[in-house]
Every structure is written in C-alpha cells, then in structure tokens.
mmCIF file of C-alpha atoms in Angstrom:
data_model
loop_
_atom_site.group_PDB
_atom_site.id
_atom_site.type_symbol
_atom_site.label_atom_id
_atom_site.label_comp_id
_atom_site.label_asym_id
_atom_site.label_seq_id
_atom_site.Cartn_x
_atom_site.Cartn_y
_atom_site.Cartn_z
ATOM 1 C CA MET A 1 -6.641 -27.883 3.142
ATOM 2 C CA SER A 2 -7.629 -26.581 6.732
ATOM 3 C CA ALA A 3 -6.079 -23.476 7.094
ATOM 4 C CA ARG A 4 -5.502 -21.345 4.382
ATOM 5 C CA ASN A 5 -1.302 -21.626 4.620
ATOM 6 C CA GLU A 6 -1.977 -25.478 5.262
ATOM 7 C CA THR A 7 -2.664 -28.487 3.067
ATOM 8 C CA VAL A 8 -3.398 -32.003 4.238
ATOM 9 C CA ILE A 9 -3.394 -34.882 2.432
ATOM 10 C CA VAL A 10 -3.968 -38.373 3.511
ATOM 11 C CA ILE A 11 -2.165 -41.381 1.039
ATOM 12 C CA ASP A 12 -4.714 -43.597 -0.021
ATOM 13 C CA LYS A 13 -2.212 -46.108 -0.861
ATOM 14 C CA SER A 14 1.599 -46.972 -0.449
ATOM 15 C CA LEU A 15 3.634 -45.583 -2.584
ATOM 16 C CA PRO A 16 7.539 -48.035 -1.728
ATOM 17 C CA ARG A 17 8.909 -46.774 -5.149
ATOM 18 C CA GLU A 18 8.016 -43.187 -4.737
ATOM 19 C CA ARG A 19 9.951 -40.410 -3.181
ATOM 20 C CA LEU A 20 8.068 -38.021 -0.918
ATOM 21 C CA ASP A 21 9.590 -35.335 -2.728
ATOM 22 C CA ILE A 22 8.474 -36.814 -6.134
ATOM 23 C CA PHE A 23 5.168 -37.722 -5.067
ATOM 24 C CA LEU A 24 4.346 -33.939 -3.774
ATOM 25 C CA ARG A 25 6.015 -32.241 -6.852
ATOM 26 C CA ALA A 26 3.450 -34.265 -9.256
ATOM 27 C CA ARG A 27 0.672 -33.089 -6.698
ATOM 28 C CA PHE A 28 2.040 -29.411 -7.416
ATOM 29 C CA PRO A 29 3.181 -29.182 -10.557
ATOM 30 C CA ALA A 30 4.090 -25.643 -10.114
ATOM 31 C CA ILE A 31 6.351 -26.099 -6.946
ATOM 32 C CA SER A 32 10.015 -26.835 -7.975
ATOM 33 C CA ARG A 33 11.143 -30.775 -6.592
ATOM 34 C CA GLY A 34 14.129 -28.553 -4.872
ATOM 35 C CA ALA A 35 11.266 -26.270 -3.198
ATOM 36 C CA MET A 36 9.472 -29.646 -2.220
ATOM 37 C CA GLN A 37 12.864 -30.834 -0.682
ATOM 38 C CA ARG A 38 13.440 -27.359 1.398
ATOM 39 C CA LEU A 39 10.240 -27.314 2.777
ATOM 40 C CA ILE A 40 10.872 -30.915 4.093
ATOM 41 C CA GLU A 41 14.259 -30.191 5.351
ATOM 42 C CA GLN A 42 12.491 -26.953 6.971
ATOM 43 C CA GLY A 43 9.778 -29.108 9.148
ATOM 44 C CA ASP A 44 7.168 -27.318 7.217
ATOM 45 C CA ILE A 45 6.382 -30.805 5.550
ATOM 46 C CA ARG A 46 5.382 -33.495 7.864
ATOM 47 C CA VAL A 47 3.982 -36.989 7.766
ATOM 48 C CA ASP A 48 2.098 -37.872 10.731
ATOM 49 C CA GLY A 49 3.277 -35.051 12.469
ATOM 50 C CA ARG A 50 6.769 -36.526 12.426
ATOM 51 C CA LEU A 51 9.621 -34.928 10.657
ATOM 52 C CA VAL A 52 10.859 -36.978 7.776
ATOM 53 C CA LYS A 53 13.341 -37.106 4.637
ATOM 54 C CA ALA A 54 12.811 -36.324 1.388
ATOM 55 C CA THR A 55 13.562 -39.983 0.810
ATOM 56 C CA HIS A 56 10.436 -41.021 2.898
ATOM 57 C CA HIS A 57 7.655 -43.823 0.696
ATOM 58 C CA PRO A 58 4.488 -42.524 1.373
ATOM 59 C CA ARG A 59 2.463 -45.656 3.160
ATOM 60 C CA VAL A 60 -0.976 -45.785 3.154
ATOM 61 C CA GLY A 61 -3.093 -44.442 6.155
ATOM 62 C CA GLU A 62 -0.251 -41.499 6.529
ATOM 63 C CA LYS A 63 -1.448 -38.126 6.777
ATOM 64 C CA ILE A 64 1.085 -35.575 5.285
ATOM 65 C CA GLU A 65 0.694 -31.853 6.867
ATOM 66 C CA ILE A 66 2.162 -29.112 4.847
ATOM 67 C CA HIS A 67 2.907 -25.870 6.268
ATOM 68 C CA TRP A 68 3.388 -23.300 3.155
ATOM 69 C CA PRO A 69 5.365 -20.486 4.989
ATOM 70 C CA ASP A 70 4.540 -16.718 4.237
ATOM 71 C CA ALA A 71 6.161 -15.733 0.761
ATOM 72 C CA ARG A 72 9.210 -13.700 0.059
ATOM 73 C CA PRO A 73 8.744 -10.327 -1.370
ATOM 74 C CA ALA A 74 9.736 -11.396 -4.960
ATOM 75 C CA THR A 75 12.742 -10.095 -6.633
ATOM 76 C CA ALA A 76 11.319 -9.347 -9.755
ATOM 77 C CA GLN A 77 10.009 -5.841 -10.518
ATOM 78 C CA PRO A 78 6.514 -4.590 -11.644
ATOM 79 C CA GLN A 79 6.400 -3.398 -15.199
ATOM 80 C CA GLU A 80 3.336 -2.129 -17.166
ATOM 81 C CA ILE A 81 3.418 -4.654 -19.879
ATOM 82 C CA PRO A 82 0.248 -4.946 -22.129
ATOM 83 C CA LEU A 83 -1.493 -8.300 -21.239
ATOM 84 C CA ASP A 84 -4.213 -9.952 -23.655
ATOM 85 C CA ILE A 85 -6.641 -10.747 -20.939
ATOM 86 C CA LEU A 86 -9.237 -13.529 -21.966
ATOM 87 C CA PHE A 87 -11.052 -13.892 -18.329
ATOM 88 C CA GLU A 88 -10.494 -12.669 -14.962
ATOM 89 C CA ASP A 89 -11.895 -12.072 -11.804
ATOM 90 C CA ASP A 90 -10.808 -11.928 -7.713
ATOM 91 C CA ASP A 91 -9.771 -15.524 -7.830
ATOM 92 C CA LEU A 92 -7.687 -15.895 -11.454
ATOM 93 C CA LEU A 93 -7.007 -14.401 -14.589
ATOM 94 C CA VAL A 94 -6.748 -16.150 -18.311
ATOM 95 C CA LEU A 95 -4.065 -14.969 -20.448
ATOM 96 C CA ASN A 96 -3.569 -15.102 -24.354
ATOM 97 C CA LYS A 97 0.479 -15.330 -23.883
ATOM 98 C CA PRO A 98 2.487 -13.913 -26.716
ATOM 99 C CA PRO A 99 5.096 -15.764 -28.811
ATOM 100 C CA GLY A 100 8.518 -14.419 -27.364
ATOM 101 C CA MET A 101 7.424 -13.254 -23.692
ATOM 102 C CA VAL A 102 9.299 -15.328 -21.126
ATOM 103 C CA VAL A 103 7.645 -16.610 -18.198
ATOM 104 C CA HIS A 104 9.961 -15.848 -15.068
ATOM 105 C CA PRO A 105 12.836 -13.899 -14.845
ATOM 106 C CA SER A 106 15.973 -16.050 -14.955
ATOM 107 C CA ALA A 107 19.529 -14.956 -15.882
ATOM 108 C CA GLY A 108 19.425 -13.065 -19.316
ATOM 109 C CA HIS A 109 15.948 -12.029 -18.803
ATOM 110 C CA GLU A 110 15.514 -10.086 -15.837
ATOM 111 C CA ALA A 111 12.988 -8.098 -16.910
ATOM 112 C CA ASN A 112 10.106 -7.944 -19.444
ATOM 113 C CA THR A 113 8.874 -11.313 -18.218
ATOM 114 C CA LEU A 114 5.221 -12.217 -17.537
ATOM 115 C CA VAL A 115 5.755 -12.198 -13.981
ATOM 116 C CA ASN A 116 7.171 -8.460 -14.147
ATOM 117 C CA ALA A 117 4.046 -8.032 -15.941
ATOM 118 C CA LEU A 118 1.650 -9.475 -13.735
ATOM 119 C CA LEU A 119 3.243 -7.847 -10.275
ATOM 120 C CA HIS A 120 1.909 -4.798 -11.965
ATOM 121 C CA HIS A 121 -1.067 -5.718 -12.966
ATOM 122 C CA CYS A 122 -2.121 -7.789 -9.861
ATOM 123 C CA ALA A 123 -0.473 -5.107 -7.206
ATOM 124 C CA GLY A 124 0.601 -7.591 -4.574
ATOM 125 C CA GLN A 125 -2.940 -9.647 -5.045
ATOM 126 C CA LEU A 126 -0.959 -12.839 -6.112
ATOM 127 C CA SER A 127 -0.280 -16.276 -4.797
ATOM 128 C CA GLY A 128 2.779 -16.955 -2.899
ATOM 129 C CA ILE A 129 2.694 -20.813 -2.738
ATOM 130 C CA GLY A 130 6.185 -21.895 -2.654
ATOM 131 C CA GLY A 131 7.607 -19.732 -0.224
ATOM 132 C CA VAL A 132 8.048 -16.963 -3.059
ATOM 133 C CA ALA A 133 5.473 -14.368 -4.234
ATOM 134 C CA ARG A 134 6.158 -15.347 -7.662
ATOM 135 C CA PRO A 135 2.758 -14.452 -9.289
ATOM 136 C CA GLY A 136 0.402 -17.545 -8.924
ATOM 137 C CA ILE A 137 2.051 -19.550 -12.015
ATOM 138 C CA VAL A 138 0.093 -22.711 -12.171
ATOM 139 C CA HIS A 139 1.747 -24.247 -15.142
ATOM 140 C CA ARG A 140 4.089 -22.899 -17.540
ATOM 141 C CA LEU A 141 4.226 -22.223 -21.342
ATOM 142 C CA ASP A 142 7.981 -22.317 -23.521
ATOM 143 C CA GLN A 143 8.755 -18.895 -24.254
ATOM 144 C CA GLU A 144 8.023 -19.194 -27.871
ATOM 145 C CA THR A 145 4.845 -20.864 -27.182
ATOM 146 C CA SER A 146 1.583 -19.071 -27.385
ATOM 147 C CA GLY A 147 -1.565 -19.531 -25.887
ATOM 148 C CA CYS A 148 -4.327 -20.072 -22.718
ATOM 149 C CA LEU A 149 -2.301 -19.726 -19.466
ATOM 150 C CA VAL A 150 -4.220 -19.269 -15.767
ATOM 151 C CA ILE A 151 -2.874 -17.185 -13.432
ATOM 152 C CA ALA A 152 -3.847 -18.026 -9.904
ATOM 153 C CA LYS A 153 -4.236 -14.924 -7.515
ATOM 154 C CA ASN A 154 -4.632 -16.109 -4.136
ATOM 155 C CA ASP A 155 -3.455 -18.950 -2.295
ATOM 156 C CA PRO A 156 -6.234 -21.327 -2.467
ATOM 157 C CA THR A 157 -6.723 -20.984 -5.841
ATOM 158 C CA HIS A 158 -3.220 -21.881 -6.718
ATOM 159 C CA LEU A 159 -3.313 -25.303 -4.842
ATOM 160 C CA ALA A 160 -6.937 -26.162 -6.481
ATOM 161 C CA LEU A 161 -5.609 -25.299 -9.619
ATOM 162 C CA SER A 162 -2.444 -27.389 -9.077
ATOM 163 C CA ALA A 163 -4.696 -30.215 -7.685
ATOM 164 C CA GLN A 164 -6.436 -30.064 -10.973
ATOM 165 C CA PHE A 165 -3.638 -30.112 -13.247
ATOM 166 C CA ALA A 166 -1.891 -33.157 -11.394
ATOM 167 C CA GLY A 167 -4.730 -34.966 -11.385
ATOM 168 C CA ARG A 168 -5.461 -34.566 -15.317
ATOM 169 C CA ALA A 169 -8.730 -32.940 -15.025
ATOM 170 C CA VAL A 170 -7.932 -29.893 -17.286
ATOM 171 C CA GLU A 171 -8.001 -30.160 -20.792
ATOM 172 C CA LYS A 172 -4.996 -28.665 -22.418
ATOM 173 C CA ILE A 173 -5.155 -28.486 -26.611
ATOM 174 C CA TYR A 174 -2.359 -27.154 -28.590
ATOM 175 C CA HIS A 175 -2.589 -26.470 -32.208
ATOM 176 C CA ALA A 176 0.759 -27.319 -33.955
ATOM 177 C CA ILE A 177 2.575 -26.858 -37.354
ATOM 178 C CA VAL A 178 4.667 -29.804 -37.884
ATOM 179 C CA CYS A 179 7.185 -30.827 -40.395
ATOM 180 C CA GLY A 180 6.233 -33.349 -43.347
ATOM 181 C CA ALA A 181 3.169 -35.447 -43.648
ATOM 182 C CA VAL A 182 1.811 -36.945 -40.821
ATOM 183 C CA THR A 183 -0.198 -40.481 -41.025
ATOM 184 C CA PRO A 184 -2.288 -41.927 -39.769
ATOM 185 C CA GLU A 185 -5.001 -38.951 -39.576
ATOM 186 C CA GLN A 186 -5.105 -39.403 -35.755
ATOM 187 C CA GLY A 187 -3.342 -41.626 -32.719
ATOM 188 C CA ASP A 188 -2.129 -41.731 -29.524
ATOM 189 C CA ILE A 189 1.456 -40.870 -28.401
ATOM 190 C CA ARG A 190 2.564 -42.884 -25.214
ATOM 191 C CA ALA A 191 6.343 -42.894 -24.728
ATOM 192 C CA ALA A 192 8.007 -42.131 -21.734
ATOM 193 C CA ILE A 193 10.012 -38.522 -21.534
ATOM 194 C CA ALA A 194 13.532 -37.821 -19.519
ATOM 195 C CA ARG A 195 16.163 -35.455 -19.653
ATOM 196 C CA HIS A 196 18.406 -35.956 -22.547
ATOM 197 C CA PRO A 197 21.291 -38.300 -20.972
ATOM 198 C CA THR A 198 24.085 -35.812 -22.791
ATOM 199 C CA HIS A 199 22.174 -32.883 -23.681
ATOM 200 C CA ARG A 200 20.851 -31.637 -19.905
ATOM 201 C CA LYS A 201 18.747 -28.989 -21.883
ATOM 202 C CA ARG A 202 17.154 -31.133 -24.031
ATOM 203 C CA MET A 203 14.624 -33.718 -22.901
ATOM 204 C CA ALA A 204 13.803 -37.138 -24.995
ATOM 205 C CA VAL A 205 11.794 -40.209 -25.487
ATOM 206 C CA THR A 206 13.368 -42.879 -23.099
ATOM 207 C CA ASP A 207 13.326 -46.806 -23.139
ATOM 208 C CA GLY A 208 12.535 -48.109 -20.212
ATOM 209 C CA ARG A 209 12.998 -45.044 -18.293
ATOM 210 C CA GLY A 210 11.735 -41.203 -17.685
ATOM 211 C CA ARG A 211 7.828 -39.934 -17.039
ATOM 212 C CA GLU A 212 4.978 -41.547 -18.395
ATOM 213 C CA ALA A 213 3.758 -38.711 -21.079
ATOM 214 C CA TRP A 214 0.470 -39.279 -23.621
ATOM 215 C CA THR A 215 -0.394 -37.106 -26.529
ATOM 216 C CA ARG A 216 -3.324 -37.638 -28.484
ATOM 217 C CA TYR A 217 -3.544 -35.956 -31.828
ATOM 218 C CA ARG A 218 -5.550 -35.564 -34.820
ATOM 219 C CA VAL A 219 -4.528 -33.709 -38.216
ATOM 220 C CA LEU A 220 -6.547 -30.624 -38.877
ATOM 221 C CA GLU A 221 -4.947 -29.582 -42.319
ATOM 222 C CA ARG A 222 -2.545 -30.463 -45.074
ATOM 223 C CA LEU A 223 0.162 -28.108 -46.309
ATOM 224 C CA ARG A 224 3.102 -27.933 -48.320
ATOM 225 C CA GLU A 225 5.572 -30.080 -46.756
ATOM 226 C CA ALA A 226 3.845 -29.913 -43.203
ATOM 227 C CA THR A 227 0.861 -30.900 -41.302
ATOM 228 C CA LEU A 228 -1.548 -28.426 -38.795
ATOM 229 C CA VAL A 229 -2.202 -30.939 -36.138
ATOM 230 C CA GLU A 230 -4.419 -30.518 -32.868
ATOM 231 C CA ALA A 231 -2.868 -32.221 -29.530
ATOM 232 C CA LEU A 232 -4.518 -33.207 -26.498
ATOM 233 C CA LEU A 233 -2.208 -33.665 -23.621
ATOM 234 C CA HIS A 234 -3.401 -36.130 -21.138
ATOM 235 C CA THR A 235 0.262 -35.588 -19.298
ATOM 236 C CA GLY A 236 2.064 -32.375 -19.094
ATOM 237 C CA ARG A 237 5.793 -33.306 -19.351
ATOM 238 C CA THR A 238 8.353 -30.599 -20.351
ATOM 239 C CA HIS A 239 8.667 -30.529 -23.726
ATOM 240 C CA GLN A 240 5.959 -33.231 -24.206
ATOM 241 C CA ILE A 241 4.668 -32.121 -27.429
ATOM 242 C CA ARG A 242 7.707 -30.974 -29.174
ATOM 243 C CA VAL A 243 9.765 -34.591 -28.384
ATOM 244 C CA HIS A 244 6.718 -37.032 -29.106
ATOM 245 C CA PHE A 245 5.992 -35.191 -32.646
ATOM 246 C CA LYS A 246 10.079 -35.527 -33.001
ATOM 247 C CA HIS A 247 9.904 -39.337 -31.737
ATOM 248 C CA LEU A 248 7.338 -39.640 -34.664
ATOM 249 C CA GLY A 249 9.713 -38.489 -37.326
ATOM 250 C CA PHE A 250 7.715 -35.071 -37.303
ATOM 251 C CA PRO A 251 9.142 -32.184 -35.644
ATOM 252 C CA LEU A 252 7.497 -28.699 -35.260
ATOM 253 C CA VAL A 253 8.036 -26.280 -37.488
ATOM 254 C CA GLY A 254 10.667 -23.716 -36.674
ATOM 255 C CA ASP A 255 12.042 -25.722 -33.441
ATOM 256 C CA ALA A 256 15.904 -25.640 -33.915
ATOM 257 C CA THR A 257 16.501 -27.682 -30.950
ATOM 258 C CA TYR A 258 14.339 -30.793 -32.119
ATOM 259 C CA GLY A 259 14.156 -30.496 -35.557
ATOM 260 C CA ASN A 260 16.874 -28.612 -36.839
ATOM 261 C CA ARG A 261 17.735 -31.219 -40.115
ATOM 262 C CA GLN A 262 14.064 -31.215 -40.843
ATOM 263 C CA ASN A 263 13.465 -27.784 -40.859
ATOM 264 C CA LYS A 264 16.703 -26.922 -43.320
ATOM 265 C CA ARG A 265 14.664 -29.331 -45.683
ATOM 266 C CA LEU A 266 11.248 -27.769 -45.546
ATOM 267 C CA THR A 267 12.958 -23.892 -45.907
ATOM 268 C CA GLU A 268 15.065 -25.443 -48.878
ATOM 269 C CA LEU A 269 11.407 -27.092 -50.814
ATOM 270 C CA THR A 270 8.915 -24.331 -49.327
ATOM 271 C CA GLY A 271 11.299 -21.142 -48.975
ATOM 272 C CA TYR A 272 9.592 -20.680 -45.425
ATOM 273 C CA ALA A 273 11.580 -20.742 -42.420
ATOM 274 C CA ALA A 274 9.791 -19.939 -39.029
ATOM 275 C CA GLN A 275 11.365 -17.597 -36.685
ATOM 276 C CA ARG A 276 9.882 -19.797 -33.400
ATOM 277 C CA GLN A 277 8.846 -23.101 -32.882
ATOM 278 C CA MET A 278 5.194 -23.368 -34.192
ATOM 279 C CA LEU A 279 2.968 -24.450 -31.166
ATOM 280 C CA HIS A 280 0.061 -22.633 -29.814
ATOM 281 C CA ALA A 281 -1.814 -23.227 -26.892
ATOM 282 C CA HIS A 282 -5.280 -23.408 -28.263
ATOM 283 C CA LYS A 283 -7.842 -24.449 -25.764
ATOM 284 C CA LEU A 284 -7.956 -24.200 -21.455
ATOM 285 C CA ALA A 285 -10.750 -26.107 -19.679
ATOM 286 C CA PHE A 286 -10.852 -26.318 -15.348
ATOM 287 C CA GLN A 287 -13.292 -25.794 -13.249
ATOM 288 C CA HIS A 288 -13.125 -22.762 -11.344
ATOM 289 C CA PRO A 289 -11.936 -23.197 -7.649
ATOM 290 C CA ARG A 290 -14.519 -21.143 -6.009
ATOM 291 C CA ALA A 291 -17.666 -20.968 -8.410
ATOM 292 C CA GLY A 292 -17.420 -24.798 -8.912
ATOM 293 C CA LYS A 293 -18.043 -23.836 -13.017
ATOM 294 C CA ARG A 294 -16.365 -25.533 -15.948
ATOM 295 C CA MET A 295 -14.534 -22.700 -17.417
ATOM 296 C CA ILE A 296 -13.694 -23.246 -21.127
ATOM 297 C CA PHE A 297 -10.848 -20.591 -22.664
ATOM 298 C CA GLU A 298 -9.661 -20.602 -26.156
ATOM 299 C CA ALA A 299 -7.185 -18.420 -27.629
ATOM 300 C CA PRO A 300 -6.869 -17.145 -31.234
ATOM 301 C CA TRP A 301 -3.624 -17.903 -33.206
ATOM 302 C CA PRO A 302 -1.298 -14.985 -32.952
ATOM 303 C CA GLU A 303 -0.324 -13.365 -36.692
ATOM 304 C CA ASP A 304 3.067 -15.189 -37.134
ATOM 305 C CA PHE A 305 1.636 -18.597 -36.126
ATOM 306 C CA LYS A 306 -1.032 -17.500 -39.532
ATOM 307 C CA GLU A 307 1.579 -16.624 -41.459
ATOM 308 C CA ALA A 308 3.076 -19.595 -41.692
ATOM 309 C CA LEU A 309 -0.076 -21.347 -42.349
ATOM 310 C CA THR A 310 -0.110 -19.030 -45.329
ATOM 311 C CA ALA A 311 2.843 -19.442 -46.343
ATOM 312 C CA LEU A 312 2.869 -23.455 -46.311
ATOM 313 C CA ARG A 313 -0.540 -24.081 -47.753
#
C-alpha cells in the first residue's frame, strides 16, 4: 500500500481465464464484485496507468493501482446495542456475534443490525474501504450463525485482514450440529460451490463449475440421531459448511433451507426442533496487521446451542 487510500498489486503470473473484477473480488472479499466494477468504470482502478474494462485478463508483470475513494457517509444510523467484545484495540475488534443478529442493514432489516451497533460503539472510527463508511466488515456470518467476527477500524487494517482472508492465512474453525450419524470420523469435503441453478438464494455443489470449496471436519460427539462436528474452512464460500454437509447427506440441525426433510425426521424421532441452524464460529486466528503477532480467539457456545446438545444427548 503506497498511500493510505491506494493499493498497488503486481501480477506474479498471467491469468488468461480470469477477469480483473473477479481477481480483485477474491483479493478483497469484503468488497462486492459490483463495487469493484464501479471502481474500474470510474477509473479508480488502472492497470499500468491505463483505463481497462472489468473483463481485462491480468498478465504477469502488470501493476494494478487501486485508488480507494473517500467513504460516503453510511446511511445506517448508530444504535446503542450491547456487543459481546472478545478483544479491542485501536485497529480492530473481535466480537462474539449472537445468533439472530443481521450484519448489514437491508430491506426488512434497516435497524438493530451489527452495523448499527458498530456505528455507535466506534463513533466514526471505522474503515471505509469500498467507498461507503460501512464499519470495517472484513468477513460475514449468516444472520442465524453465531461466533467470532473481526472488524477493522481503519483502512490499512481492513486491507491487511482482507489479504489474509484471501490468502487463506486466517484459521476459521466452526462447530456444527448436523442431522444423522456422520461417517467417517474425519475427512475432507472438496466440492465446488456455485449459485443454485433454479433457487437463486441458495448455493449448491456443482459438477464442472463453481468455485473451489474445501472443508475439513472431525466428529466431536455422537448424539441421538445427530452429530456434533468441528469444521475447519480452507476456503470461505457462501453457505459453505451448510452446503457441504447437505452434500454428504448430513444437513445442519435447524437448517430449513438445506435440510427441511431431515429436520422434520429428527423432530419426529427425538422431539427436538431447532429454531435456527446450529452453526457457531468457534475459533478465529490471524496475524495482527500492526503488531505482527498471531492472535487467537474462541467464542463460547450461545445458550440455544448448548440447549440443543442437551436435548440430543
């Protein structure tokens, strides 16, 4: 990073089949592909000083210069909402997100989101990478998923953390309760994931297309008609754990999107019905961008996760 609002990337190998916008989206996962395309169209992203299109294929030796525009004010309003903070300093904070909390405001969720809470808690000290003062959201958790989430307070921290996520240098370990008796005891799920061909809000394992996805898992405890598993994410695709365990035939307990039939069966056999998908971001480890030391955080299970285990033991 040559200046506070500029990033320079030198391409180390040619990518004849990859578009510039997709390449940059992978490098900065917190920024949408649409936002990248707008920056390219506006001339805020140039290759060797030249204006290019989003369809440009990166070639070895090219220098990509990204000028991050000053952030527009966030439309979300600050709200005083309690946060379970695991760690905080001048550069970042790590939260234990409760289940049910939406991360970003959206249609139907304009208030009471994590962004509203962060705007109040950090009082303007938040990164604006991507052109909008959206409080340093470097990675995301589904509304119903609980656990560890890191937030960047400034642009250099945001860019450094994004690079660690893109470079698979962040350790992400989840705990999940899934339907059925998982076998074998441990294994790797390597199956590409893409948007479902007909259900556009769902993802699916696909043959011959989609993005590489890799989950390593191990069984922690066998339950009645269910299994507690630990999952290590080597990649970070949308709904990855939910889709991968559905692919194995063991959808998450409480996941109506990917395991409605198996969950109805679970309730018939045990009498237990989960109110959300039982997925918890248990552990997060990364290198602190300024201090340079490895930081490791663990978030305790929320009450409903513990209640599910008690009911299924």
